[in-house]
mmCIF file of C-alpha atoms in Angstrom:
data_model
loop_
_atom_site.group_PDB
_atom_site.id
_atom_site.type_symbol
_atom_site.label_atom_id
_atom_site.label_comp_id
_atom_site.label_asym_id
_atom_site.label_seq_id
_atom_site.Cartn_x
_atom_site.Cartn_y
_atom_site.Cartn_z
ATOM 1 C CA UNK A 18 -75.627 14.301 42.184
ATOM 2 C CA UNK A 19 -75.359 11.493 45.140
ATOM 3 C CA UNK A 20 -72.601 8.285 44.330
ATOM 4 C CA UNK A 21 -73.054 4.938 43.147
ATOM 5 C CA UNK A 22 -72.413 2.638 44.937
ATOM 6 C CA UNK A 23 -69.610 0.053 43.047
ATOM 7 C CA UNK A 24 -72.485 -3.028 43.987
ATOM 8 C CA UNK A 25 -74.825 -1.480 41.697
ATOM 9 C CA UNK A 26 -72.572 -1.553 39.023
ATOM 10 C CA UNK A 27 -72.423 -5.333 38.069
ATOM 11 C CA UNK A 28 -72.166 -7.221 34.728
ATOM 12 C CA UNK A 29 -74.959 -10.057 35.760
ATOM 13 C CA UNK A 30 -78.546 -11.371 34.784
ATOM 14 C CA UNK A 31 -82.147 -11.983 36.527
ATOM 15 C CA UNK A 32 -85.148 -14.432 34.290
ATOM 16 C CA UNK A 33 -88.454 -11.536 34.309
ATOM 17 C CA UNK A 34 -90.714 -13.164 31.758
ATOM 18 C CA UNK A 35 -90.617 -15.947 29.815
ATOM 19 C CA UNK A 36 -92.253 -15.779 26.043
ATOM 20 C CA UNK A 37 -95.598 -15.752 23.539
ATOM 21 C CA UNK A 38 -94.825 -16.993 20.467
ATOM 22 C CA UNK A 39 -98.016 -14.571 19.213
ATOM 23 C CA UNK A 40 -96.098 -11.284 19.939
ATOM 24 C CA UNK A 41 -95.082 -8.608 17.247
ATOM 25 C CA UNK A 42 -91.359 -6.551 18.147
ATOM 26 C CA UNK A 43 -93.215 -3.506 19.324
ATOM 27 C CA UNK A 44 -94.965 -6.641 22.168
ATOM 28 C CA UNK A 45 -91.421 -7.506 21.844
ATOM 29 C CA UNK A 46 -90.208 -3.822 23.100
ATOM 30 C CA UNK A 47 -93.407 -3.029 24.826
ATOM 31 C CA UNK A 48 -91.553 -6.119 27.726
ATOM 32 C CA UNK A 49 -88.598 -5.095 27.484
ATOM 33 C CA UNK A 50 -89.297 -1.323 28.152
ATOM 34 C CA UNK A 51 -92.450 -2.709 30.980
ATOM 35 C CA UNK A 52 -88.915 -4.688 32.527
ATOM 36 C CA UNK A 53 -86.917 -2.069 32.598
ATOM 37 C CA UNK A 54 -88.720 0.871 33.547
ATOM 38 C CA UNK A 55 -89.196 0.149 36.978
ATOM 39 C CA UNK A 56 -85.696 -0.940 37.782
ATOM 40 C CA UNK A 57 -84.533 2.852 36.767
ATOM 41 C CA UNK A 58 -87.834 4.240 38.930
ATOM 42 C CA UNK A 59 -85.663 2.910 41.591
ATOM 43 C CA UNK A 60 -82.574 4.005 41.572
ATOM 44 C CA UNK A 61 -83.830 7.129 41.097
ATOM 45 C CA UNK A 62 -86.168 6.626 44.088
ATOM 46 C CA UNK A 63 -83.176 5.488 46.306
ATOM 47 C CA UNK A 64 -79.545 7.570 44.918
ATOM 48 C CA UNK A 65 -81.638 10.074 42.710
ATOM 49 C CA UNK A 66 -79.507 8.921 39.971
ATOM 50 C CA UNK A 67 -78.152 5.306 38.039
ATOM 51 C CA UNK A 68 -76.150 3.880 35.914
ATOM 52 C CA UNK A 69 -76.303 2.561 32.503
ATOM 53 C CA UNK A 70 -78.543 -1.006 31.825
ATOM 54 C CA UNK A 71 -80.545 -3.257 30.162
ATOM 55 C CA UNK A 72 -82.340 -5.966 29.009
ATOM 56 C CA UNK A 73 -82.661 -7.979 26.385
ATOM 57 C CA UNK A 74 -85.397 -10.495 24.687
ATOM 58 C CA UNK A 75 -83.574 -13.649 24.089
ATOM 59 C CA UNK A 76 -84.733 -16.408 21.387
ATOM 60 C CA UNK A 77 -87.297 -18.481 24.082
ATOM 61 C CA UNK A 78 -88.225 -15.347 25.552
ATOM 62 C CA UNK A 79 -86.569 -14.960 28.354
ATOM 63 C CA UNK A 80 -85.984 -11.592 29.203
ATOM 64 C CA UNK A 81 -82.972 -11.201 30.754
ATOM 65 C CA UNK A 82 -81.496 -8.113 32.139
ATOM 66 C CA UNK A 83 -77.666 -6.724 31.729
ATOM 67 C CA UNK A 84 -75.554 -4.733 34.143
ATOM 68 C CA UNK A 85 -72.258 -4.071 33.865
ATOM 69 C CA UNK A 86 -69.237 -2.532 34.684
ATOM 70 C CA UNK A 87 -65.298 -2.298 33.321
ATOM 71 C CA UNK A 88 -63.223 -2.510 36.569
ATOM 72 C CA UNK A 89 -63.594 1.309 37.266
ATOM 73 C CA UNK A 90 -65.671 2.277 40.885
ATOM 74 C CA UNK A 91 -67.213 5.214 39.157
ATOM 75 C CA UNK A 92 -67.267 4.791 35.222
ATOM 76 C CA UNK A 93 -68.731 7.148 32.314
ATOM 77 C CA UNK A 94 -72.502 6.527 31.468
ATOM 78 C CA UNK A 95 -71.311 6.608 28.131
ATOM 79 C CA UNK A 96 -68.723 3.982 29.003
ATOM 80 C CA UNK A 97 -71.418 1.979 30.299
ATOM 81 C CA UNK A 98 -73.343 2.218 27.428
ATOM 82 C CA UNK A 99 -70.494 1.392 24.776
ATOM 83 C CA UNK A 100 -69.413 -1.776 26.456
ATOM 84 C CA UNK A 101 -74.153 -2.355 26.647
ATOM 85 C CA UNK A 102 -73.673 -2.037 23.030
ATOM 86 C CA UNK A 103 -71.119 -4.065 22.503
ATOM 87 C CA UNK A 104 -72.554 -7.161 24.404
ATOM 88 C CA UNK A 105 -76.047 -6.075 22.427
ATOM 89 C CA UNK A 106 -74.534 -6.728 19.244
ATOM 90 C CA UNK A 107 -72.268 -9.350 19.499
ATOM 91 C CA UNK A 108 -75.860 -11.944 20.844
ATOM 92 C CA UNK A 109 -77.156 -10.185 17.940
ATOM 93 C CA UNK A 110 -74.224 -11.293 15.684
ATOM 94 C CA UNK A 111 -74.337 -14.480 17.132
ATOM 95 C CA UNK A 112 -78.376 -14.219 16.001
ATOM 96 C CA UNK A 113 -79.069 -14.850 20.447
ATOM 97 C CA UNK A 114 -81.581 -12.080 20.506
ATOM 98 C CA UNK A 115 -83.872 -10.951 19.392
ATOM 99 C CA UNK A 116 -84.778 -7.284 20.858
ATOM 100 C CA UNK A 117 -82.985 -5.305 23.864
ATOM 101 C CA UNK A 118 -83.267 -2.318 26.048
ATOM 102 C CA UNK A 119 -80.603 0.562 26.813
ATOM 103 C CA UNK A 120 -81.636 2.472 29.633
ATOM 104 C CA UNK A 121 -79.710 5.718 30.686
ATOM 105 C CA UNK A 122 -80.628 8.933 32.701
ATOM 106 C CA UNK A 123 -80.162 11.507 30.495
ATOM 107 C CA UNK A 124 -81.384 15.695 29.083
ATOM 108 C CA UNK A 125 -84.228 15.868 26.732
ATOM 109 C CA UNK A 126 -85.448 18.007 25.327
ATOM 110 C CA UNK A 127 -89.722 17.238 25.539
ATOM 111 C CA UNK A 128 -91.949 18.170 22.213
ATOM 112 C CA UNK A 129 -93.113 21.642 22.630
ATOM 113 C CA UNK A 130 -90.782 22.711 25.119
ATOM 114 C CA UNK A 131 -87.586 24.910 25.079
ATOM 115 C CA UNK A 132 -86.053 23.794 28.278
ATOM 116 C CA UNK A 133 -84.294 20.416 28.751
ATOM 117 C CA UNK A 134 -85.821 18.176 31.843
ATOM 118 C CA UNK A 135 -83.504 15.063 33.250
ATOM 119 C CA UNK A 136 -85.358 11.850 32.105
ATOM 120 C CA UNK A 137 -84.872 8.407 31.235
ATOM 121 C CA UNK A 138 -84.206 7.124 27.883
ATOM 122 C CA UNK A 139 -84.552 3.691 27.002
ATOM 123 C CA UNK A 140 -83.302 2.526 23.553
ATOM 124 C CA UNK A 141 -84.859 -0.429 22.202
ATOM 125 C CA UNK A 142 -83.996 -2.356 19.273
ATOM 126 C CA UNK A 143 -85.790 -5.457 17.982
ATOM 127 C CA UNK A 144 -84.220 -7.783 14.542
ATOM 128 C CA UNK A 145 -87.938 -7.241 12.569
ATOM 129 C CA UNK A 146 -85.691 -3.238 12.641
ATOM 130 C CA UNK A 147 -88.018 -1.716 14.652
ATOM 131 C CA UNK A 148 -86.871 0.542 16.416
ATOM 132 C CA UNK A 149 -86.949 3.729 18.785
ATOM 133 C CA UNK A 150 -85.479 6.659 21.861
ATOM 134 C CA UNK A 151 -89.031 6.463 24.961
ATOM 135 C CA UNK A 152 -88.204 9.626 26.528
ATOM 136 C CA UNK A 153 -89.989 9.592 30.421
ATOM 137 C CA UNK A 154 -89.023 13.075 31.964
ATOM 138 C CA UNK A 155 -88.993 12.657 35.675
ATOM 139 C CA UNK A 156 -88.123 14.881 39.041
ATOM 140 C CA UNK A 157 -87.158 14.162 42.726
ATOM 141 C CA UNK A 158 -89.129 15.959 45.104
ATOM 142 C CA UNK A 159 -88.539 14.709 48.791
ATOM 143 C CA UNK A 160 -87.682 11.302 47.274
ATOM 144 C CA UNK A 161 -90.508 10.872 45.514
ATOM 145 C CA UNK A 162 -89.484 9.578 41.242
ATOM 146 C CA UNK A 163 -92.512 11.572 39.508
ATOM 147 C CA UNK A 164 -92.642 10.667 35.840
ATOM 148 C CA UNK A 165 -94.297 12.918 33.999
ATOM 149 C CA UNK A 166 -95.768 12.446 30.017
ATOM 150 C CA UNK A 167 -93.393 9.950 27.710
ATOM 151 C CA UNK A 168 -92.117 11.226 24.819
ATOM 152 C CA UNK A 169 -90.482 8.813 21.475
ATOM 153 C CA UNK A 170 -88.040 9.668 19.170
ATOM 154 C CA UNK A 171 -86.991 7.207 16.524
ATOM 155 C CA UNK A 172 -84.169 5.026 17.627
ATOM 156 C CA UNK A 173 -80.666 4.868 15.974
ATOM 157 C CA UNK A 174 -80.909 1.706 14.754
ATOM 158 C CA UNK A 175 -77.357 0.461 16.122
ATOM 159 C CA UNK A 176 -78.761 -3.412 17.013
ATOM 160 C CA UNK A 177 -78.724 -4.654 14.550
ATOM 161 C CA UNK A 178 -76.844 -3.707 11.838
ATOM 162 C CA UNK A 179 -75.326 -5.916 9.017
ATOM 163 C CA UNK A 180 -71.665 -6.899 10.640
ATOM 164 C CA UNK A 181 -69.354 -7.213 8.005
ATOM 165 C CA UNK A 182 -67.780 -11.488 8.838
ATOM 166 C CA UNK A 183 -64.008 -11.399 9.337
ATOM 167 C CA UNK A 184 -64.457 -14.096 6.683
ATOM 168 C CA UNK A 185 -63.523 -14.578 2.891
#
């Protein structure tokens, strides 16, 4: 796999959409999925891989893209995932976000198959308790990214947990 340029490992935010107050938890998560999947596809098309990144749905309805950078030029994906998860948990514990999305490149085995394939994984968590991991298997041939039939599993619910108070 090719190395991603350092400029793609960033900490930043960009407003993508605005909020409609009547949306359900699944609709909120769909908005986050719609905001993250195109960027993952773009990075796969341009570099053949991508560093983990995310998005959050803030209370005012803004969808904000989030990237992580730990100071290393080529950080392990697990470290960036942990950094992003920590950010999301803190934001959730402070009541600043309604939902989060974490996108990362994985090998996954689709239902009915015995062979693992490359996939874009997007973990979605909502404050209501709705949580799902969506996988988009993909192939890259001559720079063209082809997404295959997605599949989903119940998510791990890592973000909107009850965080013990340090006040006693």
